[in-house]
XYZ file of C-alpha atoms in Angstrom:
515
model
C 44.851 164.541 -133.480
C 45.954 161.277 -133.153
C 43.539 158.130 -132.383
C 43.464 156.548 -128.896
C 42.724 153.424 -129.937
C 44.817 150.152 -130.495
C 44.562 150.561 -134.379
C 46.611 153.875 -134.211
C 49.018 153.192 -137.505
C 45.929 151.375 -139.486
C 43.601 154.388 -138.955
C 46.418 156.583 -139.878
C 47.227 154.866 -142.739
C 43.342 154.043 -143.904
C 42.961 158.503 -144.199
C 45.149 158.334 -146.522
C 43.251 157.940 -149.551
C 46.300 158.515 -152.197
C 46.660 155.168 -154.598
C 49.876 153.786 -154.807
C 50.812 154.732 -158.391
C 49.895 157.891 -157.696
C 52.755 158.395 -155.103
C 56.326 158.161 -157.303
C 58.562 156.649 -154.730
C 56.141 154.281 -153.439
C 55.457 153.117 -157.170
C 59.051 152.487 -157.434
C 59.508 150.591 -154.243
C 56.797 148.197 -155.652
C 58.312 147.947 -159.214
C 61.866 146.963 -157.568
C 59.562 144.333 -155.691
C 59.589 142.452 -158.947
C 62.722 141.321 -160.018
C 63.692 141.049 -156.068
C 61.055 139.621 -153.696
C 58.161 138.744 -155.565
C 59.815 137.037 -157.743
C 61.742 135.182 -155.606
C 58.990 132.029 -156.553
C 59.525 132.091 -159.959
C 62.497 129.492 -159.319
C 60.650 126.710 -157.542
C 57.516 127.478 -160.099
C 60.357 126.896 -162.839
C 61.838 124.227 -160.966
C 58.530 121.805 -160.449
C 57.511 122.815 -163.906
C 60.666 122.031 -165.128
C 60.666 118.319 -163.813
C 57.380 118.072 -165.195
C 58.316 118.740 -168.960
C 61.702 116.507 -168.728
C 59.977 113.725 -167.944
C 58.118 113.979 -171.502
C 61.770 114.879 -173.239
C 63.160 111.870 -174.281
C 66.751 112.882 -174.747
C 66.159 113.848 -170.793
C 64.969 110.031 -170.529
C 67.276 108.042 -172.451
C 70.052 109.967 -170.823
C 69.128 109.400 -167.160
C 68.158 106.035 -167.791
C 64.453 106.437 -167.730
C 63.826 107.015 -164.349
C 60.717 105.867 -162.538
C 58.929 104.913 -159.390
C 61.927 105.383 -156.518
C 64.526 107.343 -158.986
C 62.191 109.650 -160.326
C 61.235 110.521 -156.561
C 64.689 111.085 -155.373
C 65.137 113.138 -158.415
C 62.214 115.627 -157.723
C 62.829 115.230 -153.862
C 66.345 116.270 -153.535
C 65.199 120.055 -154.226
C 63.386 119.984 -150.823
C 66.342 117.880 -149.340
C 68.465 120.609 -150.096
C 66.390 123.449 -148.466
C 65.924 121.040 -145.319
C 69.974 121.408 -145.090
C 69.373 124.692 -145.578
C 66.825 125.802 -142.771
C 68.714 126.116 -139.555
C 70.987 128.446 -141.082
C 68.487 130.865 -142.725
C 67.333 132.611 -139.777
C 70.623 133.300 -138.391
C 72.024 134.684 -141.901
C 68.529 136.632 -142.202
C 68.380 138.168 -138.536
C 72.332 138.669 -138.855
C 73.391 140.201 -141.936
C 69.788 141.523 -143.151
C 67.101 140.715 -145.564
C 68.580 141.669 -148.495
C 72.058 139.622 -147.914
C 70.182 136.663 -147.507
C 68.257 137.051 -150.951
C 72.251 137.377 -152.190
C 73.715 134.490 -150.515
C 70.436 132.335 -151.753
C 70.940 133.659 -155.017
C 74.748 133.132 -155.658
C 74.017 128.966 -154.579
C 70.730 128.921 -157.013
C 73.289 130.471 -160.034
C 75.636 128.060 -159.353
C 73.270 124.524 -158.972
C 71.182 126.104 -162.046
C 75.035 125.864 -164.063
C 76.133 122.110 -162.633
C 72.203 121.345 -163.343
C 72.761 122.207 -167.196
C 76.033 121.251 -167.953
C 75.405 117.921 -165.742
C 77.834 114.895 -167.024
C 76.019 111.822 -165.007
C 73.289 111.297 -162.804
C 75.249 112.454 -159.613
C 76.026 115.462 -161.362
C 72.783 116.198 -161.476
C 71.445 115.525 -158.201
C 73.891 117.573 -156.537
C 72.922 120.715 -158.795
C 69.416 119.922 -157.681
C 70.696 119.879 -153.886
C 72.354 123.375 -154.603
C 69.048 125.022 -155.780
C 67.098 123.479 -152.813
C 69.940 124.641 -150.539
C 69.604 128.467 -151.827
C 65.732 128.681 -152.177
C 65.044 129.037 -148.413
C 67.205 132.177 -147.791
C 65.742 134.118 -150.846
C 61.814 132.942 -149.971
C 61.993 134.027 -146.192
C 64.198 136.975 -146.132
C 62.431 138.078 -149.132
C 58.603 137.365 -147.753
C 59.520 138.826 -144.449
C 61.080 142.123 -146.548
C 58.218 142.388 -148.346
C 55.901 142.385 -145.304
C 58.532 144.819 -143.302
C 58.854 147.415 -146.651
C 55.408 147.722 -147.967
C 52.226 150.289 -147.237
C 50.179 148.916 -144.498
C 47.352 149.524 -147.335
C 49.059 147.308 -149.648
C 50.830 145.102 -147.642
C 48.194 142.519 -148.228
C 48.018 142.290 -151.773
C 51.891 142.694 -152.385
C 52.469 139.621 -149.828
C 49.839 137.628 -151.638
C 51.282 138.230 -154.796
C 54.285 136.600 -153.598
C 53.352 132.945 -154.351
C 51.744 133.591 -157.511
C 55.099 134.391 -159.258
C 55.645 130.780 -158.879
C 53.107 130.296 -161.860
C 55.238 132.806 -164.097
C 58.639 130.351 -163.283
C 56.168 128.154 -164.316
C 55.181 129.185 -167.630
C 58.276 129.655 -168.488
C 59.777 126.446 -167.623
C 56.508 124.507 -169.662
C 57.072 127.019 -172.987
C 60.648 125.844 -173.059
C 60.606 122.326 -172.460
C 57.479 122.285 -174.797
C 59.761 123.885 -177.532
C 62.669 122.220 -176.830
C 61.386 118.316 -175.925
C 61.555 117.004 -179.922
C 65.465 117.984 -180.029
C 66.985 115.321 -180.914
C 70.466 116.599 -178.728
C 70.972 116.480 -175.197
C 70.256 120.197 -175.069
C 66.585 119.598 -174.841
C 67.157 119.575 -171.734
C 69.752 121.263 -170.519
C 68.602 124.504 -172.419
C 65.577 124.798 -169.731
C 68.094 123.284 -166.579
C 70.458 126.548 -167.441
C 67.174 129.235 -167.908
C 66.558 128.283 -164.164
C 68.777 130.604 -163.179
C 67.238 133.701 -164.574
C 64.956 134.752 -161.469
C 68.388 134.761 -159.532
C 70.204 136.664 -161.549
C 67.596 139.145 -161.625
C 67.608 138.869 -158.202
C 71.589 139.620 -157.720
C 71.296 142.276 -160.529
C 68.333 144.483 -158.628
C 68.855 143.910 -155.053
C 71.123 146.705 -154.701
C 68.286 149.223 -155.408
C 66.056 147.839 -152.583
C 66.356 149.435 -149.278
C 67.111 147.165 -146.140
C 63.928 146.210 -143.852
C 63.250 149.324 -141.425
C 62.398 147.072 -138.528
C 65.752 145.188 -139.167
C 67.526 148.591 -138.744
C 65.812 149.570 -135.620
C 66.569 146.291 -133.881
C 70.562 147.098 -135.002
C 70.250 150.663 -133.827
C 70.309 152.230 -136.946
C 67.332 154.344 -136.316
C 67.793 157.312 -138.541
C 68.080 155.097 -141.670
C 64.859 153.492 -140.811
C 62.871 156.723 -140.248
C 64.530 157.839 -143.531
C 63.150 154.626 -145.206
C 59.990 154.810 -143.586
C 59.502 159.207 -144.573
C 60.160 158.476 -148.546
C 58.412 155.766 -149.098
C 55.604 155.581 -146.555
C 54.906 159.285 -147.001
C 56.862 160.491 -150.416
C 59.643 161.945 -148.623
C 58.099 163.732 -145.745
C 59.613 163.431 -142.428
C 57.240 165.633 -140.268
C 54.688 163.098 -141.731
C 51.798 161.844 -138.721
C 51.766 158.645 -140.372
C 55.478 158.021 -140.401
C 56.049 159.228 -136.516
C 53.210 157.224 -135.562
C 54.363 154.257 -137.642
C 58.291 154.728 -136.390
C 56.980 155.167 -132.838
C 55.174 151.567 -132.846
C 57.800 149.814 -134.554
C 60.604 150.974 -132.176
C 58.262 150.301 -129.117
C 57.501 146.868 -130.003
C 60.862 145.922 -130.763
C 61.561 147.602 -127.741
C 59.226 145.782 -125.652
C 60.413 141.852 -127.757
C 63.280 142.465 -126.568
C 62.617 143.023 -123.345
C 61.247 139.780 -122.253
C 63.140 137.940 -125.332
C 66.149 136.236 -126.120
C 65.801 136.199 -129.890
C 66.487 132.009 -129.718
C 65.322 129.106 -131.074
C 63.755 128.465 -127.240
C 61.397 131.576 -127.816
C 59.284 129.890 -130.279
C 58.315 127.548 -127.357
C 58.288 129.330 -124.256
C 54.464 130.832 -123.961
C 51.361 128.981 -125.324
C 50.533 132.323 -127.894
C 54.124 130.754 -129.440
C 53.743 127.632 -129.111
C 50.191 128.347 -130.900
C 51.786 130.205 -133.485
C 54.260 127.482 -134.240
C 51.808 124.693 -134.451
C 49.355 126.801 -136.794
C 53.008 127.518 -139.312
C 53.903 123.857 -139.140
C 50.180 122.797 -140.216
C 50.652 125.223 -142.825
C 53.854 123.741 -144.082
C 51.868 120.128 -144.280
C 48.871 121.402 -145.935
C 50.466 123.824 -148.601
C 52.373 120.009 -149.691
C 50.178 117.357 -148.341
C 46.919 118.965 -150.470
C 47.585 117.185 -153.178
C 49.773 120.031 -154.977
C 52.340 117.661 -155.321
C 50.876 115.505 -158.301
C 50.047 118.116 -160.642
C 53.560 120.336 -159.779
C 56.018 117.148 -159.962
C 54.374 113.964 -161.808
C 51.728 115.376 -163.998
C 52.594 112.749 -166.659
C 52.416 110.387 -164.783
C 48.962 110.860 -163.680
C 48.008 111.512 -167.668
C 49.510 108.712 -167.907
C 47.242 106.497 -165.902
C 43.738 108.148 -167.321
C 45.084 107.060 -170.838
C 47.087 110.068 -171.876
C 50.480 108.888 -173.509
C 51.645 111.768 -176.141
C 54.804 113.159 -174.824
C 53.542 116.869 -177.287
C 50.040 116.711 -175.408
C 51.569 116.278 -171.783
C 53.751 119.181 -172.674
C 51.129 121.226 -173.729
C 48.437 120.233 -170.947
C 51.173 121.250 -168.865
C 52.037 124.881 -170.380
C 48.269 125.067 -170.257
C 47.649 124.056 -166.796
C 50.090 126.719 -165.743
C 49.106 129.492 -167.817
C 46.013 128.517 -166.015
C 47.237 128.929 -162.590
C 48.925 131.792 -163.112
C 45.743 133.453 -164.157
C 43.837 132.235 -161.293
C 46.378 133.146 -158.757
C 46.916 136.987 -159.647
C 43.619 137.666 -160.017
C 43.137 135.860 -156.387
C 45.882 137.452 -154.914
C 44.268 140.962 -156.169
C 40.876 140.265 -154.689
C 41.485 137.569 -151.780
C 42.681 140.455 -149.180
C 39.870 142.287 -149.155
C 38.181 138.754 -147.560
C 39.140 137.856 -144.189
C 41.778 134.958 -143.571
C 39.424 132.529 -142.001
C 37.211 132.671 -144.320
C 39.531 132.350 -147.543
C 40.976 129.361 -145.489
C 37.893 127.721 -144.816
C 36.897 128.541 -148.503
C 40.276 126.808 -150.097
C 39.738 123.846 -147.399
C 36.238 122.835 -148.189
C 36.960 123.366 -152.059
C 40.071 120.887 -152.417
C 38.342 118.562 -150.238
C 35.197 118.421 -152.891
C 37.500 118.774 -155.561
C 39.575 116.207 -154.793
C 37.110 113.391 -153.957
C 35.813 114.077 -157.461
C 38.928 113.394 -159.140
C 39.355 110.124 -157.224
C 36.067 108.939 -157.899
C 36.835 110.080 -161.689
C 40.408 108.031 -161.897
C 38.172 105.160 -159.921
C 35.422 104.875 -162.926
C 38.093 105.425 -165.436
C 40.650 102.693 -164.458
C 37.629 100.095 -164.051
C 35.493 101.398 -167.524
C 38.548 102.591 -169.744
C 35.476 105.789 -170.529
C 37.030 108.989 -171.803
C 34.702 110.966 -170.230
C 36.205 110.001 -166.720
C 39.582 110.972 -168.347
C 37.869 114.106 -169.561
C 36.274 114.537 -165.671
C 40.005 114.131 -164.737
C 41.907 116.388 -166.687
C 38.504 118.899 -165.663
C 38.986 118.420 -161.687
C 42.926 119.159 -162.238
C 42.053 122.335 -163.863
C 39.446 123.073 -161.085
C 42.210 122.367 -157.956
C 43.905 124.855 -159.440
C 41.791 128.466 -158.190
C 40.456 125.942 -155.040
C 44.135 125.462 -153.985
C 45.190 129.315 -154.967
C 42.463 130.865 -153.198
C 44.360 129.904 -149.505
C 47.800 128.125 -149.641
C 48.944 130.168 -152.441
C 47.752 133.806 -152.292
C 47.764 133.973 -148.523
C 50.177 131.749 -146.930
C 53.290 134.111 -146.448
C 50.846 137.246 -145.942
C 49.354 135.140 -143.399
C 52.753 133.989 -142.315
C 54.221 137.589 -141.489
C 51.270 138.650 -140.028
C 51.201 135.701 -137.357
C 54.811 135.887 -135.971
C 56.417 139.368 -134.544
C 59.380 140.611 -136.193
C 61.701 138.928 -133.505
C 60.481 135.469 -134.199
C 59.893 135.816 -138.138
C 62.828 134.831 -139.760
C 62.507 131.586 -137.390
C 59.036 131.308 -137.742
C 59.040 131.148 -141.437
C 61.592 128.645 -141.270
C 59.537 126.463 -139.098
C 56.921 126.687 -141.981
C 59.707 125.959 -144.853
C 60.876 122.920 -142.671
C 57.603 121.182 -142.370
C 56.762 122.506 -145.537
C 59.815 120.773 -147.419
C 59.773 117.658 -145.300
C 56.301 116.943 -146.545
C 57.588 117.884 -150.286
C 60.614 115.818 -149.977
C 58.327 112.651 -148.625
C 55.515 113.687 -151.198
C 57.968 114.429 -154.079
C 59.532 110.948 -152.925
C 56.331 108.951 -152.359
C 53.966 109.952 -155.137
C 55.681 108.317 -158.301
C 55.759 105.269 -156.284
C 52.144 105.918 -155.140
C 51.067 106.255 -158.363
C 52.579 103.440 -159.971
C 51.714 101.140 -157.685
C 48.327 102.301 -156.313
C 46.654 104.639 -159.022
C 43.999 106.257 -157.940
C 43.691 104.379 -154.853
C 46.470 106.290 -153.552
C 44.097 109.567 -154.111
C 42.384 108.392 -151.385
C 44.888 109.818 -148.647
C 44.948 113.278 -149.789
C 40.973 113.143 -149.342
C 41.420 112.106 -145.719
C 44.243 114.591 -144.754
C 42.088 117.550 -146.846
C 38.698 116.631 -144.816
C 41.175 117.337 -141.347
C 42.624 120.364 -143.045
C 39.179 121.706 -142.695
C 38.595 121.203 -138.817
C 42.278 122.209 -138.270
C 41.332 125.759 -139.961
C 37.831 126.353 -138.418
C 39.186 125.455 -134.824
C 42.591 126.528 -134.703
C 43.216 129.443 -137.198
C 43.178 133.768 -136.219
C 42.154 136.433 -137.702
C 44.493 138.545 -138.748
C 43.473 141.173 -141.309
C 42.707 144.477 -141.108
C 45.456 145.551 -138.624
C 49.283 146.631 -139.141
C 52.349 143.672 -138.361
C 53.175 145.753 -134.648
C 49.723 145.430 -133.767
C 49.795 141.504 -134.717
C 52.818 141.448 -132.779
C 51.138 140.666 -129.561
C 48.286 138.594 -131.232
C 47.900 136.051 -128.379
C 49.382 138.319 -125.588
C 47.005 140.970 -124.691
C 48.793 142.644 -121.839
C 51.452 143.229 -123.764
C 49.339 144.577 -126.355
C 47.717 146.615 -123.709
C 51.198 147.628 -122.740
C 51.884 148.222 -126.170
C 49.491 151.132 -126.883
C 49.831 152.890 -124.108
C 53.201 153.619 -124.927
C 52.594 154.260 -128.173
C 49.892 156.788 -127.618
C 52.638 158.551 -125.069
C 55.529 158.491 -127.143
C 53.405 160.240 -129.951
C 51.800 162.613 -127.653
C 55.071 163.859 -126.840
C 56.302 164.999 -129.831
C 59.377 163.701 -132.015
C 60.443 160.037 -132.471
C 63.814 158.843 -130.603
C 66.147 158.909 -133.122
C 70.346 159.062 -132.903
C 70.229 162.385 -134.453
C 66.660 163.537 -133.488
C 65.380 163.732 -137.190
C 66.232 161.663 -139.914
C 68.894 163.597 -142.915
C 68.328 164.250 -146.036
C 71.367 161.880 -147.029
C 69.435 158.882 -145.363
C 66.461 159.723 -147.712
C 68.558 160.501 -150.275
């Protein structure tokens, strides 16, 4: 019997009490997440790592002039500048060609910057391999977040999207191990062995992507409704096609789609034209501040420079406070992004909010005493409160923010919405990434003081302003701030079921589409 209730596909789906790695195709869908969403991160992990450990390799140094202050921010910077370039065309590519030819034609520009990056001749050399990456990054992180959203379990969509970010720790891990072996070379490959290893999480990318089926809601919206039933049937319910689950799921994909469409362009102007949108836009673009403007920025770009300032000059111990403070993070994040689901969004919001805030006024107040004492306990009480942002910072931005993002915006607006999020998001990085080594240099740890202001708003922005959004599957978020289309919504979902088979091309989907 089927439920009569707006939760039809999550009550569906929450009978089924089968764990994923018990189901084979389902396990395999999620194991080709790896090298080909999930991982997607790894590169701007490795990247802000990366930039990190250079700037403690003095081959890196000497050849670049030792860059500081205004240089060393343009350096960092031009990543984001090159994703800002990047942004109005990622939604048309994404909604156009499909998910998984956007991860390709994000991966192919990443190959190619990480190649000028390592075999750069001069500093413009350089920055324009850095402009490359930037300029790739976008396509792979929203086509891939959105396809990860789009392909998984509603019972594990949660946890797979919150893995998402915390990939970024393994790019960086890697990128601190190798710079930490490679920074007493005495040769110019010191660095330009890491600038060249940036390219591995593309070219797993480009070498798996071809086993990962296109996003079903993508098909539906192109017509190709057979394929999408056939995607949904063996993976959704191990190859079944008389499955409840899968009808019921097919039947409120293709009906909300059905009803987007119907009173939507698919434009840029549909982000704007009803106040649930225009709420949805201004809740993404506060998300694309905060997830830069928390402070993030210091510890991912100019670590040694803030070691620096608390007394710290070893080039070996910034290298290996760095491999540590990732290994860190990456610990921290995966075990959030396990367990942070299973809490509701406000709440983990509110929790990461209130936590940097405390965090963060500690660490000022630390750099304060140790910058008028010289006491290596502050510098201890520094080093300590880095360590501590870490989890406080993971718990919200990093194991929620695309899970969060998917769930917000319906699958017509996604692509766009995302990159409304990336825009704002790398706008704030490239001014951060820009202004910090300045900041510090100039200010110390009076320029801390900012990032205490803008966290203490981050919390009244959340408490006031964010949804809920767990517990319920991406068609029934669809009309999150529209409830008589929601209304609308069910009701023909609860008809179309009731009256038997799913409207597709052929009537059922083939065993070739499965196949």
């Amino acid at each position: 019997m089927i439920p009569q209730s707006q939760d039809i596909v999550s009550q569906l789906a929450h009978q089924d009490k089968t764990p994923w790695h018990k189901k084979p195709n389902l396990r395999l869908l999620y194991f080709i997440f790896f090298p080909t969403l999930i991982g997607v991160e790894m590169t701007s992990g490795f990247d802000s790592s990366m930039m990190n450990g250079l700037q403690a390799v003095g081959s890196w140094d000497i050849f670049f002039n030792k860059p500081r202050g205004a240089i060393l921010g343009f350096l960092s910077s031009v990543y984001s500048l090159g994703a800002i370039i990047s942004l109005p065309f990622v939604p048309w590519i994404t909604d156009t060609f499909g998910r998984r030819m956007a991860i390709i034609f994000g991966s192919l520009f990443m190959v190619l910057g990480s190649l000028l990056q390592g075999f750069s001749k001069n500093f413009a050399m350089f920055i324009i391999s850095r402009l490359l990456l930037g300029f790739g990054i976008p396509f792979a992180i929203i086509a891939a977040s959105s396809l990860i959203g789009e392909l998984s379990h509603p019972k594990e969509r949660p946890f797979i999207g919150s893995l998402f970010n915390s990939c970024w720790f393994i790019g960086s891990i890697v990128a601190a191990g190798v710079t930490f072996c490679t920074f007493a070379m005495n040769s110019n490959w010191a660095w330009r062995i890491p600038s060249l290893l940036q390219m591995l999480p593309s070219v797993l990318q480009l070498g798996f992507i071809f086993f990962l089926p296109e996003s079903p809601r993508w098909l539906i919206s192109r017509g190709r409704k057979d394929e999408a039933y056939a995607i949904l049937a063996k993976y959704h319910a191990e190859g079944n096609t008389e499955s409840e689950f899968v009808k019921a799921e097919f039947v409120q994909i293709e009906t909300t789609i059905r009803l987007e469409q119907e009173t939507a362009k698919v434009g840029w102007r549909d982000l704007f034209v009803t106040p649930g949108m225009r709420r949805r836009i201004l809740i993404c673009s506060f998300l694309g501040l905060a997830t830069q403007w928390s402070g993030n920025g210091l510890t991912s770009y100019f670590l040694p420079q803030i070691l620096d300032n608390i007394g710290i000059k070893d080039n070996r111990t910034k290298n290996i406070i760095n491999l540590a403070h990732s290994c860190w993070g990456f610990l921290n994040a995966t075990f959030l992004a396990l367990n942070v689901a299973k809490f509701k969004r406000r709440t983990a919001y509110l929790t990461c909010t209130m936590s940097l805030t405390v965090i963060f006024i500690g660490w000022t107040i630390a750099s304060a005493l140790y910058a008028e004492t010289g006491s290596q306990a502050s510098s201890k009480a520094v080093i300590a409160f880095i360590f501590l942002y870490s989890p406080g910072y993971n718990i919200g931005y990093n194991a929620l923010t695309y899970t969060f993002l998917v769930e917000l915006f319906p699958f017509h607006t996604r692509a766009k919405g995302i990159a409304v999020f990336q825009w704002w998001s790398r706008m704030a990085g490239f001014f951060n990434q820009f202004v910090n080594p300045i900041g510090i240099q100039r200010a110390g740890w009076k320029f801390y003081i900012s990032y205490c202001v803008f966290l203490a708003f981050e919390v009244v922005f959340v408490y006031f302003l964010f949804p809920e959004t767990s517990n319920k599957s991406l068609e029934e978020l669809a009309f999150l701030y529209e409830q008589d289309e929601l209304a609308e919504q069910n009701k023909r979902v609860v008809t179309e079921i009731q009256q038997g088979e799913p409207r597709l091309s052929t009537g059922k989907a083939t065993m070739e589409h499965i196949a």
